[in-house]
Structure formats: C-alpha cells, structure tokens
Coordinates of C-alpha atoms in Angstrom, one line a residue:
M1 CA 20.2 10.8 -26.1
T2 CA 18.3 8.8 -23.2
M3 CA 17.5 10.1 -19.7
P4 CA 18.0 8.1 -16.8
P5 CA 15.2 6.3 -16.1
T6 CA 14.5 7.9 -12.8
R7 CA 14.6 12.0 -14.8
T8 CA 12.4 11.1 -17.1
T9 CA 9.7 9.2 -14.4
L10 CA 9.8 13.2 -13.3
M11 CA 9.8 15.0 -16.5
V12 CA 6.7 12.9 -17.6
F13 CA 4.2 13.4 -14.6
A14 CA 5.8 17.4 -14.8
L15 CA 4.3 17.5 -18.7
C16 CA 1.5 15.6 -18.6
S17 CA 0.6 18.0 -15.5
T18 CA 1.4 20.9 -18.1
L19 CA -0.3 19.9 -20.5
I20 CA -4.0 19.4 -18.7
Y21 CA -3.0 22.1 -17.3
D22 CA -2.6 24.6 -20.4
L23 CA -5.5 22.6 -22.4
V24 CA -7.8 22.9 -18.9
H25 CA -7.0 27.0 -19.0
G26 CA -6.8 27.6 -22.9
T27 CA -3.0 28.8 -22.4
M28 CA -2.3 26.1 -26.0
P29 CA -3.3 26.4 -28.8
S30 CA -4.9 23.8 -29.7
S31 CA -2.8 23.1 -33.0
H32 CA 0.5 22.7 -30.9
L33 CA -0.7 19.1 -29.9
D34 CA -3.1 16.4 -31.0
T35 CA -4.2 16.1 -28.1
G36 CA -6.7 12.9 -29.2
S37 CA -3.2 10.8 -29.1
L38 CA -0.3 12.5 -26.8
L39 CA -2.7 12.2 -23.7
P40 CA -3.8 8.4 -24.2
H41 CA 0.5 8.0 -24.6
L42 CA 1.8 10.3 -21.8
E43 CA -1.4 8.5 -19.4
A44 CA -0.1 4.8 -20.4
Q45 CA 3.6 6.1 -19.4
L46 CA 2.3 7.6 -16.3
L47 CA 0.4 3.5 -15.8
G48 CA 3.6 1.9 -16.3
V49 CA 5.2 3.9 -13.2
F50 CA 3.1 2.3 -11.4
G51 CA 3.2 -0.9 -13.3
L52 CA -0.3 -1.1 -13.8
R53 CA -1.4 -2.6 -17.6
R54 CA -4.5 -0.2 -17.5
R55 CA -6.3 2.7 -15.8
P56 CA -8.0 2.0 -12.6
R57 CA -11.7 2.4 -12.8
P58 CA -13.0 1.5 -9.2
R59 CA -16.5 0.8 -8.1
R60 CA -18.4 3.5 -6.6
D61 CA -19.0 1.1 -3.3
A62 CA -14.9 0.3 -3.1
V63 CA -14.4 -0.5 0.6
I64 CA -11.1 0.9 1.7
P65 CA -9.8 -1.0 4.6
P66 CA -8.9 1.6 7.7
Y67 CA -6.5 -0.6 8.5
L68 CA -4.4 0.1 5.7
L69 CA -5.1 3.7 5.9
E70 CA -3.2 3.6 9.3
M71 CA -1.0 1.8 7.8
Y72 CA 0.2 4.1 4.7
R73 CA 0.4 7.5 7.4
L74 CA 2.9 4.9 9.6
H75 CA 5.0 4.1 6.7
S76 CA 4.9 7.8 5.2
G77 CA 6.0 10.0 8.5
E78 CA 2.6 10.9 9.4
Q79 CA 1.1 9.7 12.7
P80 CA -1.4 7.1 13.0
S81 CA -4.9 7.6 15.0
A82 CA -3.9 7.1 18.5
G83 CA -4.1 3.0 19.7
T84 CA -3.7 1.7 15.9
L85 CA 0.2 0.9 16.8
K86 CA -0.5 -1.6 19.2
D87 CA -2.6 -3.6 15.5
F88 CA 0.5 -3.0 13.7
A89 CA 2.8 -5.5 15.4
F90 CA 2.5 -7.9 12.3
S91 CA 2.5 -5.6 9.7
E92 CA 5.8 -3.9 11.4
R93 CA 7.8 -7.0 10.8
A94 CA 6.1 -8.4 7.7
A95 CA 6.9 -4.9 6.6
S96 CA 10.4 -5.8 6.5
I97 CA 10.9 -7.1 4.2
A98 CA 7.8 -6.5 1.4
N99 CA 7.0 -3.2 -0.8
T100 CA 4.1 -3.6 -1.4
V101 CA 0.6 -5.2 1.0
R102 CA -2.3 -6.0 -1.2
A103 CA -5.8 -6.5 0.9
F104 CA -8.3 -9.5 0.1
Y105 CA -12.0 -8.8 1.1
H106 CA -13.3 -12.8 1.3
E107 CA -15.3 -14.1 -1.9
E108 CA -18.9 -13.9 -0.7
S109 CA -20.6 -16.1 1.3
I110 CA -19.0 -16.9 4.0
E111 CA -20.2 -21.5 4.2
E112 CA -21.2 -21.9 7.4
L113 CA -20.8 -25.6 8.0
D114 CA -21.0 -26.1 11.5
V115 CA -22.5 -25.0 14.7
S116 CA -23.5 -26.4 18.1
P117 CA -23.6 -25.6 21.7
A118 CA -19.7 -25.5 22.2
N119 CA -18.6 -24.9 18.2
A120 CA -19.2 -23.1 15.6
V121 CA -17.4 -23.5 11.4
F122 CA -17.2 -21.5 9.2
R123 CA -15.5 -21.5 5.4
A124 CA -14.0 -18.8 4.1
T125 CA -12.4 -17.9 0.6
F126 CA -10.5 -15.4 -1.0
N127 CA -9.6 -14.8 -4.8
L128 CA -5.5 -13.8 -4.9
S129 CA -5.5 -13.3 -9.0
S130 CA -4.8 -10.1 -9.6
I131 CA -1.2 -10.5 -7.7
P132 CA 1.0 -10.4 -10.2
P133 CA 2.6 -13.7 -10.9
G134 CA 6.1 -11.4 -10.3
E135 CA 5.2 -10.7 -7.4
A136 CA 6.8 -13.0 -4.3
V137 CA 4.8 -12.7 -1.7
L138 CA 6.8 -13.3 2.0
A139 CA 3.7 -13.2 4.7
G140 CA 0.0 -12.8 4.5
E141 CA -2.0 -12.5 7.9
L142 CA -6.2 -12.9 8.0
R143 CA -7.3 -9.5 10.0
I144 CA -10.9 -10.8 12.2
F145 CA -13.0 -8.5 14.1
R146 CA -14.5 -8.6 17.7
E147 CA -17.4 -7.3 19.7
G148 CA -16.7 -7.0 23.2
H149 CA -19.3 -8.6 25.2
R150 CA -20.7 -9.5 28.7
V151 CA -21.8 -13.2 29.9
A152 CA -23.9 -13.6 33.3
A153 CA -23.3 -17.7 33.8
P154 CA -22.2 -19.0 36.6
D155 CA -19.8 -22.1 34.4
Y156 CA -18.2 -19.8 31.7
N157 CA -15.3 -18.1 32.2
G158 CA -15.6 -15.7 29.8
H159 CA -12.1 -17.0 27.1
L160 CA -13.0 -18.3 23.4
R161 CA -10.3 -19.8 21.3
I162 CA -10.3 -19.2 17.7
N163 CA -8.3 -21.1 15.4
V164 CA -7.2 -20.4 11.6
Y165 CA -6.9 -23.8 8.9
E166 CA -5.9 -23.8 5.2
N167 CA -8.3 -26.3 3.7
R168 CA -6.5 -28.6 1.9
Q169 CA -7.2 -31.9 -0.3
M170 CA -6.0 -35.3 0.2
G171 CA -6.4 -37.3 -2.0
R172 CA -10.9 -36.9 -2.3
D173 CA -11.0 -35.8 0.6
L174 CA -11.0 -32.1 2.5
T175 CA -8.7 -31.9 5.2
T176 CA -7.5 -28.6 7.3
R177 CA -3.5 -27.7 9.1
L178 CA -3.9 -25.1 11.5
L179 CA -2.1 -21.9 10.8
D180 CA -2.8 -19.9 13.6
T181 CA -4.9 -19.8 16.9
R182 CA -6.1 -17.2 19.8
V183 CA -7.4 -17.8 23.2
L184 CA -9.7 -14.4 23.2
H185 CA -11.8 -13.2 26.6
V186 CA -14.7 -12.3 24.7
G187 CA -15.7 -8.5 27.3
S188 CA -13.1 -7.0 24.6
T189 CA -13.6 -4.9 21.6
R190 CA -11.0 -5.2 18.9
W191 CA -8.8 -7.1 15.4
E192 CA -7.1 -10.8 16.2
S193 CA -5.1 -11.2 13.4
F194 CA -4.1 -15.0 12.9
D195 CA -0.3 -15.3 10.8
V196 CA -1.8 -17.6 7.3
S197 CA 1.7 -17.1 5.5
L198 CA 2.0 -20.5 4.8
A199 CA -1.2 -21.2 3.5
L200 CA -0.5 -17.7 0.9
L201 CA 2.7 -19.5 0.5
R202 CA 1.0 -23.0 -1.2
W203 CA -1.9 -20.7 -2.4
T204 CA 1.3 -18.3 -4.4
R205 CA 3.1 -21.8 -5.8
V206 CA 0.1 -23.0 -6.8
P207 CA -3.3 -21.5 -7.5
D208 CA -5.2 -24.5 -7.5
S209 CA -4.3 -25.3 -4.1
N210 CA -6.6 -22.1 -3.1
L211 CA -9.4 -24.0 -1.5
G212 CA -9.3 -21.0 1.3
L213 CA -9.4 -20.8 5.0
T214 CA -11.6 -22.5 8.1
L215 CA -12.0 -20.5 11.0
E216 CA -13.3 -22.7 14.0
V217 CA -14.8 -20.6 17.4
T218 CA -14.5 -23.2 20.6
S219 CA -15.4 -22.6 24.0
L220 CA -12.7 -23.7 26.1
N221 CA -15.3 -24.8 29.0
G222 CA -18.7 -25.8 26.9
T223 CA -20.5 -26.2 29.7
S224 CA -23.4 -23.6 29.8
D225 CA -25.5 -24.3 26.6
G226 CA -25.8 -21.8 24.1
I227 CA -23.2 -19.4 26.0
L228 CA -20.8 -19.6 22.8
Q229 CA -24.2 -18.9 20.2
R230 CA -24.0 -15.7 22.2
T231 CA -21.2 -15.0 21.7
W232 CA -19.5 -16.8 18.4
H233 CA -22.6 -13.6 17.4
H234 CA -19.7 -10.8 17.7
V235 CA -16.4 -12.0 16.4
R236 CA -17.5 -11.1 13.0
I237 CA -17.1 -13.6 10.4
S238 CA -20.5 -14.2 9.1
R239 CA -23.0 -11.8 7.8
S240 CA -25.9 -12.8 9.4
V241 CA -25.0 -12.7 13.6
G242 CA -27.6 -11.0 16.0
A243 CA -27.3 -7.2 15.4
P244 CA -30.4 -5.5 13.3
Q245 CA -30.0 -5.6 9.5
H246 CA -29.7 -1.8 9.1
N247 CA -26.3 -1.5 11.2
L248 CA -25.2 -4.7 9.5
D249 CA -25.9 -2.5 6.1
T250 CA -23.8 0.1 7.4
H251 CA -21.0 -1.2 9.3
W252 CA -20.5 -4.9 7.7
P253 CA -18.2 -3.7 4.7
L254 CA -15.6 -2.4 7.6
L255 CA -15.6 -5.4 9.2
R256 CA -15.9 -8.3 7.6
P257 CA -12.9 -10.8 7.4
L258 CA -9.9 -9.5 5.6
L259 CA -6.7 -11.2 4.5
V260 CA -3.2 -8.7 3.6
T261 CA -0.9 -9.8 1.8
Y262 CA 3.1 -9.0 2.7
S263 CA 5.4 -9.0 -1.2
H264 CA 8.1 -7.7 -3.4
D265 CA 8.5 -7.0 -6.5
G266 CA 11.8 -7.2 -6.4
K267 CA 12.7 -3.3 -7.0
G268 CA 13.9 -1.3 -4.7
Q269 CA 13.6 -1.2 -0.4
A270 CA 11.0 -2.2 1.8
L271 CA 8.4 -0.5 3.6
R272 CA 9.7 0.0 6.5
G273 CA 12.7 0.8 4.6
S274 CA 12.1 3.7 3.3
R275 CA 9.9 5.7 6.3
R276 CA 9.8 9.4 5.0
K277 CA 10.5 11.6 8.2
R278 CA 9.5 15.3 7.9
R279 CA 11.8 17.2 6.8
A280 CA 13.6 20.1 9.4
R281 CA 13.4 23.8 8.1
R282 CA 16.3 25.1 5.8
G283 CA 18.1 28.5 7.7
K284 CA 18.0 31.5 5.6
K285 CA 21.2 31.1 4.7
H286 CA 20.1 27.9 2.4
L287 CA 17.8 30.7 0.8
R288 CA 20.0 33.5 0.4
R289 CA 22.4 30.7 -2.7
L290 CA 22.3 31.8 -5.7
R291 CA 19.5 31.0 -7.4
A292 CA 21.0 30.6 -10.7
N293 CA 23.1 28.3 -10.0
C294 CA 22.2 24.0 -9.7
Q295 CA 19.8 23.2 -7.3
R296 CA 16.7 22.0 -6.1
H297 CA 12.8 23.5 -7.0
M298 CA 9.6 22.1 -6.3
L299 CA 7.2 20.0 -8.9
Y300 CA 4.7 19.0 -7.5
V301 CA 2.2 16.5 -8.7
N302 CA -1.6 16.7 -8.3
F303 CA -2.6 13.5 -9.1
T304 CA -6.8 15.8 -9.6
E305 CA -5.6 17.1 -12.2
V306 CA -4.8 14.4 -14.0
N307 CA -8.5 13.2 -12.5
W308 CA -6.4 9.8 -10.6
N309 CA -8.1 10.6 -7.9
D310 CA -10.8 8.5 -7.9
W311 CA -8.6 6.0 -7.5
I312 CA -5.3 7.2 -5.9
V313 CA -6.8 7.1 -2.6
A314 CA -3.3 8.5 -0.8
P315 CA -1.5 10.3 -1.2
P316 CA -3.9 14.1 -3.2
G317 CA -0.3 14.5 -4.4
Y318 CA 3.6 14.2 -3.7
Q319 CA 6.5 17.5 -4.0
A320 CA 8.3 15.3 -6.6
Y321 CA 10.6 18.6 -7.2
Y322 CA 13.1 19.0 -10.3
C323 CA 17.5 19.8 -10.4
Q324 CA 17.7 23.5 -11.9
G325 CA 20.1 25.3 -13.0
Q326 CA 23.5 25.8 -13.8
C327 CA 27.3 24.1 -12.6
P328 CA 29.6 27.1 -13.0
F329 CA 33.7 27.5 -12.8
P330 CA 34.9 26.6 -10.0
L331 CA 32.6 24.4 -9.0
A332 CA 31.6 25.1 -5.1
E333 CA 31.7 22.0 -2.3
H334 CA 27.5 23.1 -1.8
L335 CA 27.1 21.7 -5.7
N336 CA 27.6 18.5 -4.6
S337 CA 30.1 17.3 -7.1
T338 CA 32.2 14.7 -8.6
N339 CA 35.3 14.5 -9.6
H340 CA 35.2 14.2 -13.3
A341 CA 32.3 17.1 -12.6
I342 CA 35.0 18.9 -10.9
V343 CA 37.8 18.2 -14.5
Q344 CA 35.1 18.1 -17.5
T345 CA 34.1 22.6 -16.0
L346 CA 37.7 22.5 -15.8
V347 CA 38.1 21.1 -19.2
N348 CA 35.5 23.5 -20.4
S349 CA 36.1 26.7 -19.5
V350 CA 39.5 26.0 -21.4
I351 CA 38.2 24.1 -23.9
A352 CA 34.4 26.6 -24.8
S353 CA 33.1 22.7 -27.2
I354 CA 33.5 20.7 -24.0
P355 CA 30.0 21.1 -22.4
R356 CA 29.6 22.0 -18.5
A357 CA 28.6 19.6 -15.9
C358 CA 24.6 18.6 -15.2
C359 CA 22.1 19.7 -12.7
V360 CA 21.1 16.2 -12.0
P361 CA 19.5 14.4 -9.3
T362 CA 22.1 13.3 -6.6
T363 CA 19.5 11.3 -4.4
L364 CA 16.3 9.9 -4.7
S365 CA 13.7 8.9 -2.0
P366 CA 10.9 6.4 -2.8
I367 CA 7.1 7.2 -1.6
S368 CA 3.9 4.9 -0.6
L369 CA 1.0 4.8 -2.3
L370 CA -2.1 3.7 -1.7
Y371 CA -4.7 2.9 -4.1
L372 CA -7.3 1.0 -6.2
D373 CA -5.9 -1.7 -8.6
E374 CA -7.8 -3.1 -12.0
D375 CA -9.6 -6.1 -9.9
D376 CA -10.8 -3.0 -7.3
K377 CA -8.8 -4.3 -4.7
V378 CA -7.0 -2.0 -2.4
V379 CA -3.0 -1.8 -2.4
L380 CA 0.2 0.1 0.4
K381 CA 2.5 -0.1 -2.2
N382 CA 6.4 2.1 -2.1
Y383 CA 7.4 3.1 -5.7
Q384 CA 11.1 3.9 -5.4
D385 CA 13.0 7.0 -6.9
M386 CA 10.1 9.5 -7.0
V387 CA 11.0 12.1 -5.1
V388 CA 14.8 14.6 -5.1
E389 CA 16.4 15.2 -2.1
G390 CA 19.2 15.9 -3.7
C391 CA 21.1 18.0 -6.5
G392 CA 24.3 18.0 -8.0
C393 CA 26.9 19.0 -10.7
R394 CA 28.4 16.0 -12.9

C-alpha cells in the first residue's frame, strides 16, 4: 500500500535518523542492512524532499547575508534583531506571494564606467542560472549598503541620488532603462533597497537578456569639486573604496551589493502566510489523556545527525512529530474522527475482519529552511507539510 507523501516524508526522516544513530552507536548489526546502498538511497530521498539534485557541499568561505538570516527569523516566528524590521518593507510585500527567496552577489568584479566630480557610474552582473526553470520569479530587490559621512562644504546640501538601470541591447548599442531611484542624505548609515523586479522578469523569461545593472551615484548640486568622490566612496558599490585594505577584507563580503529574488515553485503557500506562531503550553488535562489513544508524539529531526549542518544554515533541526495510538470503540470527540472513521469503527466492533480507523496526521504545517544550494547560493524556502499539528482517527 502506498502511503501519503506527507507521512512518507516523516517516516524517511525518522528512519534515516534512526539508522544513523544505530550505526554510530553500534546498536544495529551490520548484517541487518547494506549501508553502502541503503544510506545513499535514503539521503537521495531526503534531498528530493528539498527539491535538490545532489547534496550541496559549500565552500568554507561561503557568505550568508545577514539580511536572509533576519528574514528567516521573521518568518519562523522568532524575534528579529532590534532595529531591523524597517529593512523588510520590500520583502514583506514580496513574501506575501513568494515561497522562495534567493540571494545573489554580483559577479566579480564591478566595472567602473565613469567617475567625475558630479557623477559615478558602475556596472554589475549577476548569474541567475541556479534558479530552477519551473520556478516563477515574482519580484526582486537590489540592496546597497551606505555608510554615514559628513561633508563640510558651504555649497553642498548633503544629498545625493542613486539610480539603478537595467542594461539592454538595442541592435548594436547598449542602452539602459531606469528601474528605481532614491534620494539619500549622506549622513545616515543603512542598507538601501531598489526594486528591480521588471529586469528580473525579463531575465528569467529570456536568460540571454541578462546584461546586468548599471548603478549611478549623482550629486544633487554637483558644484563642489571632489565632494561626490569623497561621498560615493561610502556607498558600498565597489571594493576599491577608501577604507584600509584589512577592513575591506573583513567587511566587504558582507557589505557588497546583494540581489534578492522572490519566487514561487507552485507548491504550497507563501512565506508570509505560513509564519508560525509559538505554541502555547497545554494544560494538565491534555497530559492526562490515555497515552494508548491516537495522539501526537515527539519526533525531532536533527540535521547534524545526517551531517547536513554544513549546508543547512537554519534551523539546526525541527520538531516534526508523528501520530500514533489506538482508535478505540466508541471514538471519543477528542480523537478528531471523520464520519467515515466512526462508521468503520462501528463495523469493526461487529466484523473483526474490517480494520479499525487509523491514527494519522490531520493537520500539517510548513517550515522555513535557510540553506546553501548546489551552486553555493543562499536560499530561504518554505516547505509544505513538514510538521504534524494535529492527529485524528481516519
């Protein structure tokens, strides 16, 4: 008999964890299984649950953007770090329609097209080939970090404009199309978000049209010679800014421009719609239920036990739960039974060859997983039907 996919998923997790534990602790004789063939098969099934072709093996220097870590905390019911909620205005809108978030750093190196006293122009390209063909990209943002900077000049008002353009090929000529623009005061330190959704939609439909983005930093008055050159250095677009080299080596991987895509693979609900709330403690009455009856039991899936903690960033594991117990006659109300299960149990009380109703998951919820994929790209994804929330006799 073929089991429902959701229960199969949980049983594969449980079986894999049990096998790993027994093998490590020597409680299972080697004659009971062929570890050379069974464990790789189980790992392949587990990877299939996450939609991966093979086990990711990230580089040791792989960088996890703090932005995605905070987004994971937000959508997992945890409290984000203080002062970060204002940074999620774009992502909150996009997460209401997307179940997958991917992060892309620009391909080294950023090309410096023009730098003058009143203008600085750069070109950045991003490799999006790791986005699966069947995944619909719905929105995207370019995030640029800027450090606060004071400029003492009588004719400088402290404001500059950042324009983000899509590069487009028109015949033999390379042209640009404005995607987003923002006027900023140079005195504040923060990440800035620019909407580049239109370019991403084109690039995913026609991959050859991905010619990257052009970033332009412009002084709003442009009258002070050298002022812009001293201020755009604090907009972290290029690695070759005016900070000491040891600071660049330490901070540049975390501060470089970041392209964030929001997509949906057609499976399940969006990230924001699935945000889990912490469960309240249940009363003693619940704990006194007969343990033999159908109910939910603990099943913790520990990613370290299957040696996946090198590519799964968060969580380190999760409580999957499982359903087990009897469905006795007569079925009590708390057993969450269907009419069919009640009838089947009644018939079983008369005809023993008819099986009793089974204890199965009745409600399941998703989990959010932050991980590095096969291409060392950081992904935040919502996986459906991973946690048993309720059990019943069916």
